[in-house]
RNA sequence: AGAAGAUUAGCUUAAUUGGUAGAGCGUUUGUUUUACACACAAAAGGUUAUAGGUUCAAGUCCUAUAUUUUCUACCA
């Protein structure tokens, strides 16, 4: 028998153990169709917040739904533990920079730290009821992952999509590494717009340039003016004298100069921003790079060499002011590109870096995007927009320690890159030696290892390859090409989704998945997205699970429309708690009345039973339609609505028949038993997608045909009662109205109705006559008079037996 | 500055694609009815952000505007 009260904490840990011991979620190849899920490996940088709970739960519900629909579920969980995020976590915890700790010791600390957090993560996700098979989980630092990343790299090298080149790259002088465009985050900062006077060398004519970055004055290589700018175009062809720096540079024409921006005259440096780089390439301008990689002015620059960028900015403004070159200084708020991992403004640097070709295949990436179904649809637009806007090839090398090493050495003599052989992977060039005796180009015999590591996205973009154990023995390439679905939040469409598509296109020439499902964000109280870096989440997932239970947290996570941001609210949790409590209580009620029940063929259903069976059947159709579109929230909503109708209306009617077989007859009672037995079973199945714990507890107590409710199959009902049931809902409405009458008179709902006069149309009259016993019992009617009416119904007279109250 | 989404009761939201705007919380009132007071029944609360338009019919489609979120661009 079910307990009087449901103890969620105790039951949830009981079923967790049971599922583990009985390998309920184990993946094994068999003859069923596979539904495979490429779920994001969370970055191991500290904390899981409720935003994660939200989006991972929605994915998890899809897994459960598909499992109940007979699919063999391939649902591995991963952890993204390599790369910069982990390094920053360790640096933060140690209070020291990586280079201060040293490469080897630092990597060791990274492993220790990520191990610790991954255990916490795994516990948390398990407690949430995530139905993953932990035996197929992966880590992005594991040797097998490193091997696949390196294999992927070599494959791209062989196919000519990856190259090593000295080229300007985005540089973070906080993290001391190059980064990719996708890792940029725009931030608004306050700065000053400085109007500085220049003079032409030829005519000594003054003109003004406005800049936010006067420290770049020593890096100016030329000045640009728009040829259509009538105020300034006469300067073209002359030379400009840079104040304070005392260097002359040419004044050139380019139509990219916006006449109305600043003063309409632009100084061009290598490298101040992307336009500068564009001009540098277009006009083959000289390279004048004045920053060191750790954010200082190089020593060669007179007066400012060795200063930090921001100090140099101050100093140079002071010097300009002292000599009277500053016309005015305006306060300015503008958007700058920062590195998303540390929030510091990015610079540009020129070093040899590894790049993956993006720019030559944009159209292919758009095409693949079109072949994938995006849920919700408008997320496809975001993808397209990103691909169309990408301006750089993907720089995948990072001047860091804790990542996948490049399987590359360089010939000491000629610099030729030597690649590892595929069969030797994984390799660490710092430890391993290349598998050749001499450089094929110059016959040099000494090799220098590549010290850079790969961008973390270079690894996470191969999660489909990791999942399919690309090129390994016993791999899953046959069933996972493509995978069924990728799920993630919208912020990583430009990174994870995009890069995965890039890699899948280069490796296989095809889409990595059939579907992409994008969840919304969880917002903190008003309007602000919850994020790890902002630390604006008040609630700890683990506390919430302990306080409310995993099922209740999942109720919250499963509400809301796909792709739509939601605000975290404890009210929703309370609503979920009530729903779960109700499921428990109605199950207890049904269990009570099924003590003598035996399931057998039966067709002689009572009218009201037919009504609820038919209503359920139609609800479930809509429910399934929503889930096929991955709209878990709308599906849950549909189900919940039916469920309350079932409890408050149907159960209230049928309970009289269940309690009093002598009065109502054994067959009508059996009809009720069979109905509640059938519907509760199906309700439990449908609810198990959202509430895996409580539904398992009830299922095991009442049904237990299979090892677990999560191994059953949803079979839709195929009743056809619609012809007989013309007015089922109207009968409910009449009951509600009559109850309302009692409520308005402030009497108990059990108060007998002495006389009830009803006007009913033909169909409704037929319906009530077919359910006359149920109808009268539900409302405690003593005398019922039915009169005909053409359309609809009306309650003409309701006479309560008020004396019987006391 | 561009793109996409959102705006429905005090709060959180639904409306299966153009057909009577429904819930929950909160408020108020009543009922302790053999599953459940974490319940049941009921009441109040809406010009669906604003202004136009299309249509027999608009929360839903179109055009503006406002507010808001996300993404992208803008560093001269």
PDB file of N, CA, C and O (backbone and C1' of nucleotides) in Angstrom, chain A residues 181 193 210 212 258 261 265-266 335 382 385 389 494 527 578 581-582 585 592 644 648 659 743-744 746 750, chain B residues 2-4 15-16 24-25 30-31 33-36 38-42 69-76:
ATOM      1  N   UNK A 181      36.760  34.690 -32.452  1.00  0.00           N
ATOM      2  CA  UNK A 181      35.706  35.700 -32.505  1.00  0.00           C
ATOM      3  C   UNK A 181      34.502  35.305 -31.653  1.00  0.00           C
ATOM      4  O   UNK A 181      33.867  36.136 -31.022  1.00  0.00           O
ATOM      5  N   UNK A 193      36.653  60.433 -25.543  1.00  0.00           N
ATOM      6  CA  UNK A 193      36.862  60.645 -26.968  1.00  0.00           C
ATOM      7  C   UNK A 193      37.754  61.883 -27.065  1.00  0.00           C
ATOM      8  O   UNK A 193      37.359  62.975 -26.667  1.00  0.00           O
ATOM      9  N   UNK A 210      39.705  62.469 -33.993  1.00  0.00           N
ATOM     10  CA  UNK A 210      39.153  62.063 -32.694  1.00  0.00           C
ATOM     11  C   UNK A 210      39.444  60.585 -32.474  1.00  0.00           C
ATOM     12  O   UNK A 210      39.272  59.765 -33.366  1.00  0.00           O
ATOM     13  N   UNK A 212      39.600  57.303 -29.320  1.00  0.00           N
ATOM     14  CA  UNK A 212      39.471  56.832 -27.935  1.00  0.00           C
ATOM     15  C   UNK A 212      40.767  56.191 -27.473  1.00  0.00           C
ATOM     16  O   UNK A 212      40.914  55.852 -26.319  1.00  0.00           O
ATOM     17  N   UNK A 258      33.878  56.826 -42.492  1.00  0.00           N
ATOM     18  CA  UNK A 258      32.570  57.476 -42.336  1.00  0.00           C
ATOM     19  C   UNK A 258      32.788  58.952 -42.090  1.00  0.00           C
ATOM     20  O   UNK A 258      33.468  59.335 -41.132  1.00  0.00           O
ATOM     21  N   UNK A 261      31.496  60.388 -38.696  1.00  0.00           N
ATOM     22  CA  UNK A 261      31.952  59.799 -37.435  1.00  0.00           C
ATOM     23  C   UNK A 261      33.185  60.554 -36.962  1.00  0.00           C
ATOM     24  O   UNK A 261      34.110  60.778 -37.741  1.00  0.00           O
ATOM     25  N   UNK A 265      38.198  62.165 -40.072  1.00  0.00           N
ATOM     26  CA  UNK A 265      39.574  61.788 -40.390  1.00  0.00           C
ATOM     27  C   UNK A 265      39.979  60.685 -39.416  1.00  0.00           C
ATOM     28  O   UNK A 265      39.714  60.768 -38.227  1.00  0.00           O
ATOM     29  N   UNK A 266      40.590  59.629 -39.957  1.00  0.00           N
ATOM     30  CA  UNK A 266      40.891  58.455 -39.146  1.00  0.00           C
ATOM     31  C   UNK A 266      42.375  58.174 -39.144  1.00  0.00           C
ATOM     32  O   UNK A 266      43.031  58.244 -40.187  1.00  0.00           O
ATOM     33  N   UNK A 335      30.684  50.556 -26.745  1.00  0.00           N
ATOM     34  CA  UNK A 335      30.746  49.105 -26.602  1.00  0.00           C
ATOM     35  C   UNK A 335      32.125  48.639 -27.036  1.00  0.00           C
ATOM     36  O   UNK A 335      32.616  49.044 -28.093  1.00  0.00           O
ATOM     37  N   UNK A 382      19.150  33.012 -36.049  1.00  0.00           N
ATOM     38  CA  UNK A 382      20.343  33.419 -35.304  1.00  0.00           C
ATOM     39  C   UNK A 382      21.593  32.747 -35.851  1.00  0.00           C
ATOM     40  O   UNK A 382      22.650  33.356 -35.934  1.00  0.00           O
ATOM     41  N   UNK A 385      22.506  34.313 -39.152  1.00  0.00           N
ATOM     42  CA  UNK A 385      23.059  35.641 -38.965  1.00  0.00           C
ATOM     43  C   UNK A 385      24.505  35.572 -38.502  1.00  0.00           C
ATOM     44  O   UNK A 385      25.352  36.331 -38.958  1.00  0.00           O
ATOM     45  N   UNK A 389      27.888  36.761 -40.528  1.00  0.00           N
ATOM     46  CA  UNK A 389      28.677  37.838 -39.932  1.00  0.00           C
ATOM     47  C   UNK A 389      30.097  37.446 -39.562  1.00  0.00           C
ATOM     48  O   UNK A 389      30.885  38.305 -39.197  1.00  0.00           O
ATOM     49  N   UNK A 494      26.462  30.193 -31.733  1.00  0.00           N
ATOM     50  CA  UNK A 494      27.587  30.683 -32.539  1.00  0.00           C
ATOM     51  C   UNK A 494      28.865  29.896 -32.297  1.00  0.00           C
ATOM     52  O   UNK A 494      29.787  29.953 -33.097  1.00  0.00           O
ATOM     53  N   UNK A 527      14.549  40.761 -15.442  1.00  0.00           N
ATOM     54  CA  UNK A 527      15.223  41.105 -16.667  1.00  0.00           C
ATOM     55  C   UNK A 527      16.702  40.766 -16.819  1.00  0.00           C
ATOM     56  O   UNK A 527      17.263  41.041 -17.841  1.00  0.00           O
ATOM     57  N   UNK A 578       2.026  20.931  -5.267  1.00  0.00           N
ATOM     58  CA  UNK A 578       0.609  20.600  -5.122  1.00  0.00           C
ATOM     59  C   UNK A 578       0.196  19.527  -6.130  1.00  0.00           C
ATOM     60  O   UNK A 578      -0.552  18.611  -5.802  1.00  0.00           O
ATOM     61  N   UNK A 581       1.556  16.214  -5.026  1.00  0.00           N
ATOM     62  CA  UNK A 581       0.779  15.771  -3.877  1.00  0.00           C
ATOM     63  C   UNK A 581      -0.564  15.190  -4.322  1.00  0.00           C
ATOM     64  O   UNK A 581      -1.023  14.159  -3.821  1.00  0.00           O
ATOM     65  N   UNK A 582      -1.133  15.850  -5.309  1.00  0.00           N
ATOM     66  CA  UNK A 582      -2.428  15.394  -5.823  1.00  0.00           C
ATOM     67  C   UNK A 582      -2.291  14.040  -6.533  1.00  0.00           C
ATOM     68  O   UNK A 582      -3.146  13.175  -6.385  1.00  0.00           O
ATOM     69  N   UNK A 585      -2.206  11.475  -3.857  1.00  0.00           N
ATOM     70  CA  UNK A 585      -3.478  11.225  -3.182  1.00  0.00           C
ATOM     71  C   UNK A 585      -4.481  10.516  -4.065  1.00  0.00           C
ATOM     72  O   UNK A 585      -5.193   9.622  -3.611  1.00  0.00           O
ATOM     73  N   UNK A 592      -7.010   2.077  -3.265  1.00  0.00           N
ATOM     74  CA  UNK A 592      -7.998   1.620  -2.304  1.00  0.00           C
ATOM     75  C   UNK A 592      -9.127   0.858  -2.996  1.00  0.00           C
ATOM     76  O   UNK A 592      -9.644  -0.130  -2.475  1.00  0.00           O
ATOM     77  N   UNK A 644      -6.334  17.611 -13.496  1.00  0.00           N
ATOM     78  CA  UNK A 644      -7.183  18.256 -12.485  1.00  0.00           C
ATOM     79  C   UNK A 644      -8.653  18.040 -12.816  1.00  0.00           C
ATOM     80  O   UNK A 644      -9.493  17.841 -11.925  1.00  0.00           O
ATOM     81  N   UNK A 648     -11.070  16.429 -10.094  1.00  0.00           N
ATOM     82  CA  UNK A 648     -12.126  17.242  -9.500  1.00  0.00           C
ATOM     83  C   UNK A 648     -13.496  16.892 -10.038  1.00  0.00           C
ATOM     84  O   UNK A 648     -14.501  17.092  -9.351  1.00  0.00           O
ATOM     85  N   UNK A 659     -17.667   3.160  -4.148  1.00  0.00           N
ATOM     86  CA  UNK A 659     -17.900   2.870  -2.722  1.00  0.00           C
ATOM     87  C   UNK A 659     -19.092   1.954  -2.501  1.00  0.00           C
ATOM     88  O   UNK A 659     -19.122   1.178  -1.559  1.00  0.00           O
ATOM     89  N   UNK A 743     -22.635  26.417  -3.112  1.00  0.00           N
ATOM     90  CA  UNK A 743     -21.559  27.246  -2.578  1.00  0.00           C
ATOM     91  C   UNK A 743     -22.048  28.662  -2.298  1.00  0.00           C
ATOM     92  O   UNK A 743     -21.709  29.251  -1.271  1.00  0.00           O
ATOM     93  N   UNK A 744     -22.872  29.182  -3.213  1.00  0.00           N
ATOM     94  CA  UNK A 744     -23.390  30.535  -3.018  1.00  0.00           C
ATOM     95  C   UNK A 744     -24.297  30.628  -1.800  1.00  0.00           C
ATOM     96  O   UNK A 744     -24.433  31.684  -1.200  1.00  0.00           O
ATOM     97  N   UNK A 746     -23.657  29.040   0.804  1.00  0.00           N
ATOM     98  CA  UNK A 746     -22.761  28.737   1.923  1.00  0.00           C
ATOM     99  C   UNK A 746     -23.101  27.434   2.641  1.00  0.00           C
ATOM    100  O   UNK A 746     -23.035  27.363   3.865  1.00  0.00           O
ATOM    101  N   UNK A 750     -22.476  18.464   0.203  1.00  0.00           N
ATOM    102  CA  UNK A 750     -23.239  17.237   0.454  1.00  0.00           C
ATOM    103  C   UNK A 750     -24.714  17.518   0.714  1.00  0.00           C
ATOM    104  O   UNK A 750     -25.508  16.595   0.842  1.00  0.00           O
TER     105      UNK A 750
ATOM    106  P     G B   2      18.220  50.745 -37.019  1.00  0.00           P
ATOM    107  O5'   G B   2      19.000  49.450 -37.518  1.00  0.00           O
ATOM    108  C5'   G B   2      18.655  48.828 -38.745  1.00  0.00           C
ATOM    109  C4'   G B   2      19.350  47.494 -38.824  1.00  0.00           C
ATOM    110  C3'   G B   2      18.518  46.311 -38.382  1.00  0.00           C
ATOM    111  O3'   G B   2      17.625  45.886 -39.380  1.00  0.00           O
ATOM    112  C1'   G B   2      20.632  46.157 -37.387  1.00  0.00           C
ATOM    113  P     A B   3      16.172  45.443 -38.938  1.00  0.00           P
ATOM    114  O5'   A B   3      16.469  43.960 -38.437  1.00  0.00           O
ATOM    115  C5'   A B   3      17.090  43.019 -39.305  1.00  0.00           C
ATOM    116  C4'   A B   3      17.406  41.764 -38.554  1.00  0.00           C
ATOM    117  C3'   A B   3      16.259  41.188 -37.738  1.00  0.00           C
ATOM    118  O3'   A B   3      15.354  40.462 -38.526  1.00  0.00           O
ATOM    119  C1'   A B   3      18.206  41.221 -36.419  1.00  0.00           C
ATOM    120  P     A B   4      13.823  40.405 -38.099  1.00  0.00           P
ATOM    121  O5'   A B   4      13.868  39.411 -36.862  1.00  0.00           O
ATOM    122  C5'   A B   4      14.250  38.051 -37.058  1.00  0.00           C
ATOM    123  C4'   A B   4      14.454  37.385 -35.725  1.00  0.00           C
ATOM    124  C3'   A B   4      13.244  37.417 -34.799  1.00  0.00           C
ATOM    125  O3'   A B   4      12.290  36.442 -35.130  1.00  0.00           O
ATOM    126  C1'   A B   4      15.170  38.020 -33.593  1.00  0.00           C
ATOM    127  P     A B  15      -0.205  28.322 -25.401  1.00  0.00           P
ATOM    128  O5'   A B  15      -1.751  28.512 -25.738  1.00  0.00           O
ATOM    129  C5'   A B  15      -2.612  27.383 -25.810  1.00  0.00           C
ATOM    130  C4'   A B  15      -4.012  27.848 -26.097  1.00  0.00           C
ATOM    131  C3'   A B  15      -4.173  28.649 -27.385  1.00  0.00           C
ATOM    132  O3'   A B  15      -4.374  27.789 -28.478  1.00  0.00           O
ATOM    133  C1'   A B  15      -5.209  29.808 -25.607  1.00  0.00           C
ATOM    134  P     U B  16      -3.688  28.155 -29.856  1.00  0.00           P
ATOM    135  O5'   U B  16      -3.475  26.681 -30.412  1.00  0.00           O
ATOM    136  C5'   U B  16      -2.510  26.394 -31.399  1.00  0.00           C
ATOM    137  C4'   U B  16      -2.529  24.906 -31.603  1.00  0.00           C
ATOM    138  C3'   U B  16      -3.742  24.396 -32.381  1.00  0.00           C
ATOM    139  O3'   U B  16      -3.569  24.530 -33.776  1.00  0.00           O
ATOM    140  C1'   U B  16      -3.440  23.075 -30.457  1.00  0.00           C
ATOM    141  P     G B  24      -7.434  27.510 -10.892  1.00  0.00           P
ATOM    142  O5'   G B  24      -5.949  27.677 -10.363  1.00  0.00           O
ATOM    143  C5'   G B  24      -5.089  26.536 -10.306  1.00  0.00           C
ATOM    144  C4'   G B  24      -3.673  26.984 -10.045  1.00  0.00           C
ATOM    145  C3'   G B  24      -3.506  27.958  -8.885  1.00  0.00           C
ATOM    146  O3'   G B  24      -3.450  27.281  -7.643  1.00  0.00           O
ATOM    147  C1'   G B  24      -2.344  28.782 -10.755  1.00  0.00           C
ATOM    148  P     C B  25      -3.987  27.982  -6.365  1.00  0.00           P
ATOM    149  O5'   C B  25      -2.898  29.127  -6.136  1.00  0.00           O
ATOM    150  C5'   C B  25      -1.563  28.794  -5.765  1.00  0.00           C
ATOM    151  C4'   C B  25      -0.712  30.038  -5.702  1.00  0.00           C
ATOM    152  C3'   C B  25      -1.217  31.129  -4.766  1.00  0.00           C
ATOM    153  O3'   C B  25      -0.872  30.864  -3.416  1.00  0.00           O
ATOM    154  C1'   C B  25      -0.617  32.094  -6.824  1.00  0.00           C
ATOM    155  P     G B  30     -17.052  33.024   5.566  1.00  0.00           P
ATOM    156  O5'   G B  30     -17.539  31.642   4.951  1.00  0.00           O
ATOM    157  C5'   G B  30     -18.928  31.400   4.771  1.00  0.00           C
ATOM    158  C4'   G B  30     -19.119  30.220   3.867  1.00  0.00           C
ATOM    159  C3'   G B  30     -18.658  28.877   4.406  1.00  0.00           C
ATOM    160  O3'   G B  30     -19.580  28.354   5.340  1.00  0.00           O
ATOM    161  C1'   G B  30     -17.972  29.093   2.157  1.00  0.00           C
ATOM    162  P     U B  31     -19.084  27.384   6.438  1.00  0.00           P
ATOM    163  O5'   U B  31     -18.783  26.054   5.628  1.00  0.00           O
ATOM    164  C5'   U B  31     -19.871  25.313   5.074  1.00  0.00           C
ATOM    165  C4'   U B  31     -19.332  24.145   4.302  1.00  0.00           C
ATOM    166  C3'   U B  31     -18.503  23.142   5.098  1.00  0.00           C
ATOM    167  O3'   U B  31     -19.338  22.224   5.782  1.00  0.00           O
ATOM    168  C1'   U B  31     -17.417  23.635   3.055  1.00  0.00           C
ATOM    169  P     U B  33     -16.936  16.637   7.485  1.00  0.00           P
ATOM    170  O5'   U B  33     -17.042  16.152   5.994  1.00  0.00           O
ATOM    171  C5'   U B  33     -18.008  15.149   5.674  1.00  0.00           C
ATOM    172  C4'   U B  33     -18.024  14.847   4.228  1.00  0.00           C
ATOM    173  C3'   U B  33     -16.770  14.229   3.614  1.00  0.00           C
ATOM    174  O3'   U B  33     -16.723  12.846   3.873  1.00  0.00           O
ATOM    175  C1'   U B  33     -17.746  15.791   2.141  1.00  0.00           C
ATOM    176  P     U B  34     -15.688  12.211   4.702  1.00  0.00           P
ATOM    177  O5'   U B  34     -14.674  11.411   3.788  1.00  0.00           O
ATOM    178  C5'   U B  34     -13.504  10.782   4.344  1.00  0.00           C
ATOM    179  C4'   U B  34     -13.574   9.299   4.207  1.00  0.00           C
ATOM    180  C3'   U B  34     -13.564   8.752   2.782  1.00  0.00           C
ATOM    181  O3'   U B  34     -12.289   8.798   2.194  1.00  0.00           O
ATOM    182  C1'   U B  34     -15.172   7.597   4.006  1.00  0.00           C
ATOM    183  P     A B  35     -12.184   8.614   0.655  1.00  0.00           P
ATOM    184  O5'   A B  35     -10.671   9.039   0.395  1.00  0.00           O
ATOM    185  C5'   A B  35      -9.581   8.188   0.766  1.00  0.00           C
ATOM    186  C4'   A B  35      -8.303   8.869   0.385  1.00  0.00           C
ATOM    187  C3'   A B  35      -8.235  10.338   0.796  1.00  0.00           C
ATOM    188  O3'   A B  35      -7.729  10.457   2.108  1.00  0.00           O
ATOM    189  C1'   A B  35      -7.712  10.137  -1.509  1.00  0.00           C
ATOM    190  P     C B  36      -8.243  11.647   3.031  1.00  0.00           P
ATOM    191  O5'   C B  36      -7.463  12.903   2.435  1.00  0.00           O
ATOM    192  C5'   C B  36      -6.036  12.951   2.526  1.00  0.00           C
ATOM    193  C4'   C B  36      -5.519  13.986   1.569  1.00  0.00           C
ATOM    194  C3'   C B  36      -6.038  15.401   1.780  1.00  0.00           C
ATOM    195  O3'   C B  36      -5.311  16.063   2.793  1.00  0.00           O
ATOM    196  C1'   C B  36      -6.097  14.854  -0.525  1.00  0.00           C
ATOM    197  P     C B  38      -2.615  22.193   4.181  1.00  0.00           P
ATOM    198  O5'   C B  38      -2.417  22.120   2.595  1.00  0.00           O
ATOM    199  C5'   C B  38      -2.144  23.306   1.780  1.00  0.00           C
ATOM    200  C4'   C B  38      -1.874  22.801   0.387  1.00  0.00           C
ATOM    201  C3'   C B  38      -2.751  21.574   0.103  1.00  0.00           C
ATOM    202  O3'   C B  38      -3.871  21.818  -0.749  1.00  0.00           O
ATOM    203  C1'   C B  38      -0.381  21.046  -0.102  1.00  0.00           C
ATOM    204  P     A B  39      -3.902  22.187  -2.245  1.00  0.00           P
ATOM    205  O5'   A B  39      -5.179  21.315  -2.653  1.00  0.00           O
ATOM    206  C5'   A B  39      -5.142  19.909  -2.480  1.00  0.00           C
ATOM    207  C4'   A B  39      -6.512  19.413  -2.106  1.00  0.00           C
ATOM    208  C3'   A B  39      -7.690  20.091  -2.775  1.00  0.00           C
ATOM    209  O3'   A B  39      -7.853  19.642  -4.089  1.00  0.00           O
ATOM    210  C1'   A B  39      -8.150  19.833  -0.492  1.00  0.00           C
ATOM    211  P     C B  40      -8.381  20.614  -5.208  1.00  0.00           P
ATOM    212  O5'   C B  40      -9.920  20.701  -4.829  1.00  0.00           O
ATOM    213  C5'   C B  40     -10.728  19.548  -4.891  1.00  0.00           C
ATOM    214  C4'   C B  40     -12.070  19.842  -4.292  1.00  0.00           C
ATOM    215  C3'   C B  40     -12.789  21.053  -4.865  1.00  0.00           C
ATOM    216  O3'   C B  40     -13.380  20.772  -6.113  1.00  0.00           O
ATOM    217  C1'   C B  40     -12.932  21.110  -2.524  1.00  0.00           C
ATOM    218  P     A B  41     -13.461  21.874  -7.215  1.00  0.00           P
ATOM    219  O5'   A B  41     -14.624  22.800  -6.647  1.00  0.00           O
ATOM    220  C5'   A B  41     -15.937  22.281  -6.557  1.00  0.00           C
ATOM    221  C4'   A B  41     -16.822  23.281  -5.884  1.00  0.00           C
ATOM    222  C3'   A B  41     -16.785  24.678  -6.477  1.00  0.00           C
ATOM    223  O3'   A B  41     -17.563  24.781  -7.642  1.00  0.00           O
ATOM    224  C1'   A B  41     -16.652  24.813  -4.133  1.00  0.00           C
ATOM    225  P     A B  42     -17.093  25.760  -8.817  1.00  0.00           P
ATOM    226  O5'   A B  42     -17.287  27.192  -8.154  1.00  0.00           O
ATOM    227  C5'   A B  42     -18.590  27.743  -8.068  1.00  0.00           C
ATOM    228  C4'   A B  42     -18.606  28.919  -7.139  1.00  0.00           C
ATOM    229  C3'   A B  42     -18.000  30.214  -7.657  1.00  0.00           C
ATOM    230  O3'   A B  42     -18.858  30.856  -8.569  1.00  0.00           O
ATOM    231  C1'   A B  42     -17.411  29.883  -5.392  1.00  0.00           C
ATOM    232  P     U B  69      16.241  44.875 -20.459  1.00  0.00           P
ATOM    233  O5'   U B  69      16.353  43.440 -21.106  1.00  0.00           O
ATOM    234  C5'   U B  69      16.059  42.285 -20.325  1.00  0.00           C
ATOM    235  C4'   U B  69      16.029  41.063 -21.218  1.00  0.00           C
ATOM    236  C3'   U B  69      17.274  40.841 -22.066  1.00  0.00           C
ATOM    237  O3'   U B  69      18.316  40.238 -21.316  1.00  0.00           O
ATOM    238  C1'   U B  69      15.355  40.539 -23.404  1.00  0.00           C
ATOM    239  P     U B  70      19.819  40.506 -21.757  1.00  0.00           P
ATOM    240  O5'   U B  70      19.961  39.584 -23.042  1.00  0.00           O
ATOM    241  C5'   U B  70      19.920  38.165 -22.920  1.00  0.00           C
ATOM    242  C4'   U B  70      19.814  37.537 -24.290  1.00  0.00           C
ATOM    243  C3'   U B  70      20.941  37.879 -25.254  1.00  0.00           C
ATOM    244  O3'   U B  70      22.088  37.087 -25.029  1.00  0.00           O
ATOM    245  C1'   U B  70      18.877  38.116 -26.369  1.00  0.00           C
ATOM    246  P     C B  71      23.499  37.681 -25.417  1.00  0.00           P
ATOM    247  O5'   C B  71      23.489  37.622 -27.008  1.00  0.00           O
ATOM    248  C5'   C B  71      23.475  36.363 -27.680  1.00  0.00           C
ATOM    249  C4'   C B  71      23.276  36.582 -29.155  1.00  0.00           C
ATOM    250  C3'   C B  71      24.296  37.483 -29.838  1.00  0.00           C
ATOM    251  O3'   C B  71      25.505  36.817 -30.108  1.00  0.00           O
ATOM    252  C1'   C B  71      22.139  38.104 -30.540  1.00  0.00           C
ATOM    253  P     U B  72      26.865  37.627 -30.064  1.00  0.00           P
ATOM    254  O5'   U B  72      26.743  38.550 -31.350  1.00  0.00           O
ATOM    255  C5'   U B  72      26.835  37.976 -32.642  1.00  0.00           C
ATOM    256  C4'   U B  72      26.494  38.986 -33.704  1.00  0.00           C
ATOM    257  C3'   U B  72      27.384  40.219 -33.773  1.00  0.00           C
ATOM    258  O3'   U B  72      28.617  39.959 -34.410  1.00  0.00           O
ATOM    259  C1'   U B  72      25.134  40.883 -33.950  1.00  0.00           C
ATOM    260  P     A B  73      29.879  40.791 -33.963  1.00  0.00           P
ATOM    261  O5'   A B  73      29.562  42.216 -34.602  1.00  0.00           O
ATOM    262  C5'   A B  73      29.635  42.386 -36.005  1.00  0.00           C
ATOM    263  C4'   A B  73      29.178  43.764 -36.372  1.00  0.00           C
ATOM    264  C3'   A B  73      29.976  44.907 -35.760  1.00  0.00           C
ATOM    265  O3'   A B  73      31.182  45.140 -36.464  1.00  0.00           O
ATOM    266  C1'   A B  73      27.686  45.356 -35.530  1.00  0.00           C
ATOM    267  P     C B  74      32.438  45.591 -35.602  1.00  0.00           P
ATOM    268  O5'   C B  74      32.122  47.119 -35.346  1.00  0.00           O
ATOM    269  C5'   C B  74      31.939  48.012 -36.446  1.00  0.00           C
ATOM    270  C4'   C B  74      31.303  49.288 -35.952  1.00  0.00           C
ATOM    271  C3'   C B  74      32.085  50.040 -34.876  1.00  0.00           C
ATOM    272  O3'   C B  74      33.083  50.873 -35.453  1.00  0.00           O
ATOM    273  C1'   C B  74      29.808  49.895 -34.242  1.00  0.00           C
ATOM    274  P     C B  75      34.623  50.514 -35.194  1.00  0.00           P
ATOM    275  O5'   C B  75      35.042  51.731 -34.265  1.00  0.00           O
ATOM    276  C5'   C B  75      34.152  52.306 -33.362  1.00  0.00           C
ATOM    277  C4'   C B  75      34.838  52.513 -32.042  1.00  0.00           C
ATOM    278  C3'   C B  75      36.167  53.249 -32.130  1.00  0.00           C
ATOM    279  O3'   C B  75      36.167  54.198 -31.084  1.00  0.00           O
ATOM    280  C1'   C B  75      36.408  51.296 -30.857  1.00  0.00           C
ATOM    281  P     A B  76      36.614  55.596 -31.232  1.00  0.00           P
ATOM    282  O5'   A B  76      37.301  55.714 -32.651  1.00  0.00           O
ATOM    283  C5'   A B  76      38.681  56.011 -32.721  1.00  0.00           C
ATOM    284  C4'   A B  76      38.948  56.814 -33.960  1.00  0.00           C
ATOM    285  C3'   A B  76      37.857  57.807 -34.328  1.00  0.00           C
ATOM    286  O3'   A B  76      38.018  59.013 -33.631  1.00  0.00           O
ATOM    287  C1'   A B  76      38.452  56.535 -36.225  1.00  0.00           C
TER     288        A B  76
END
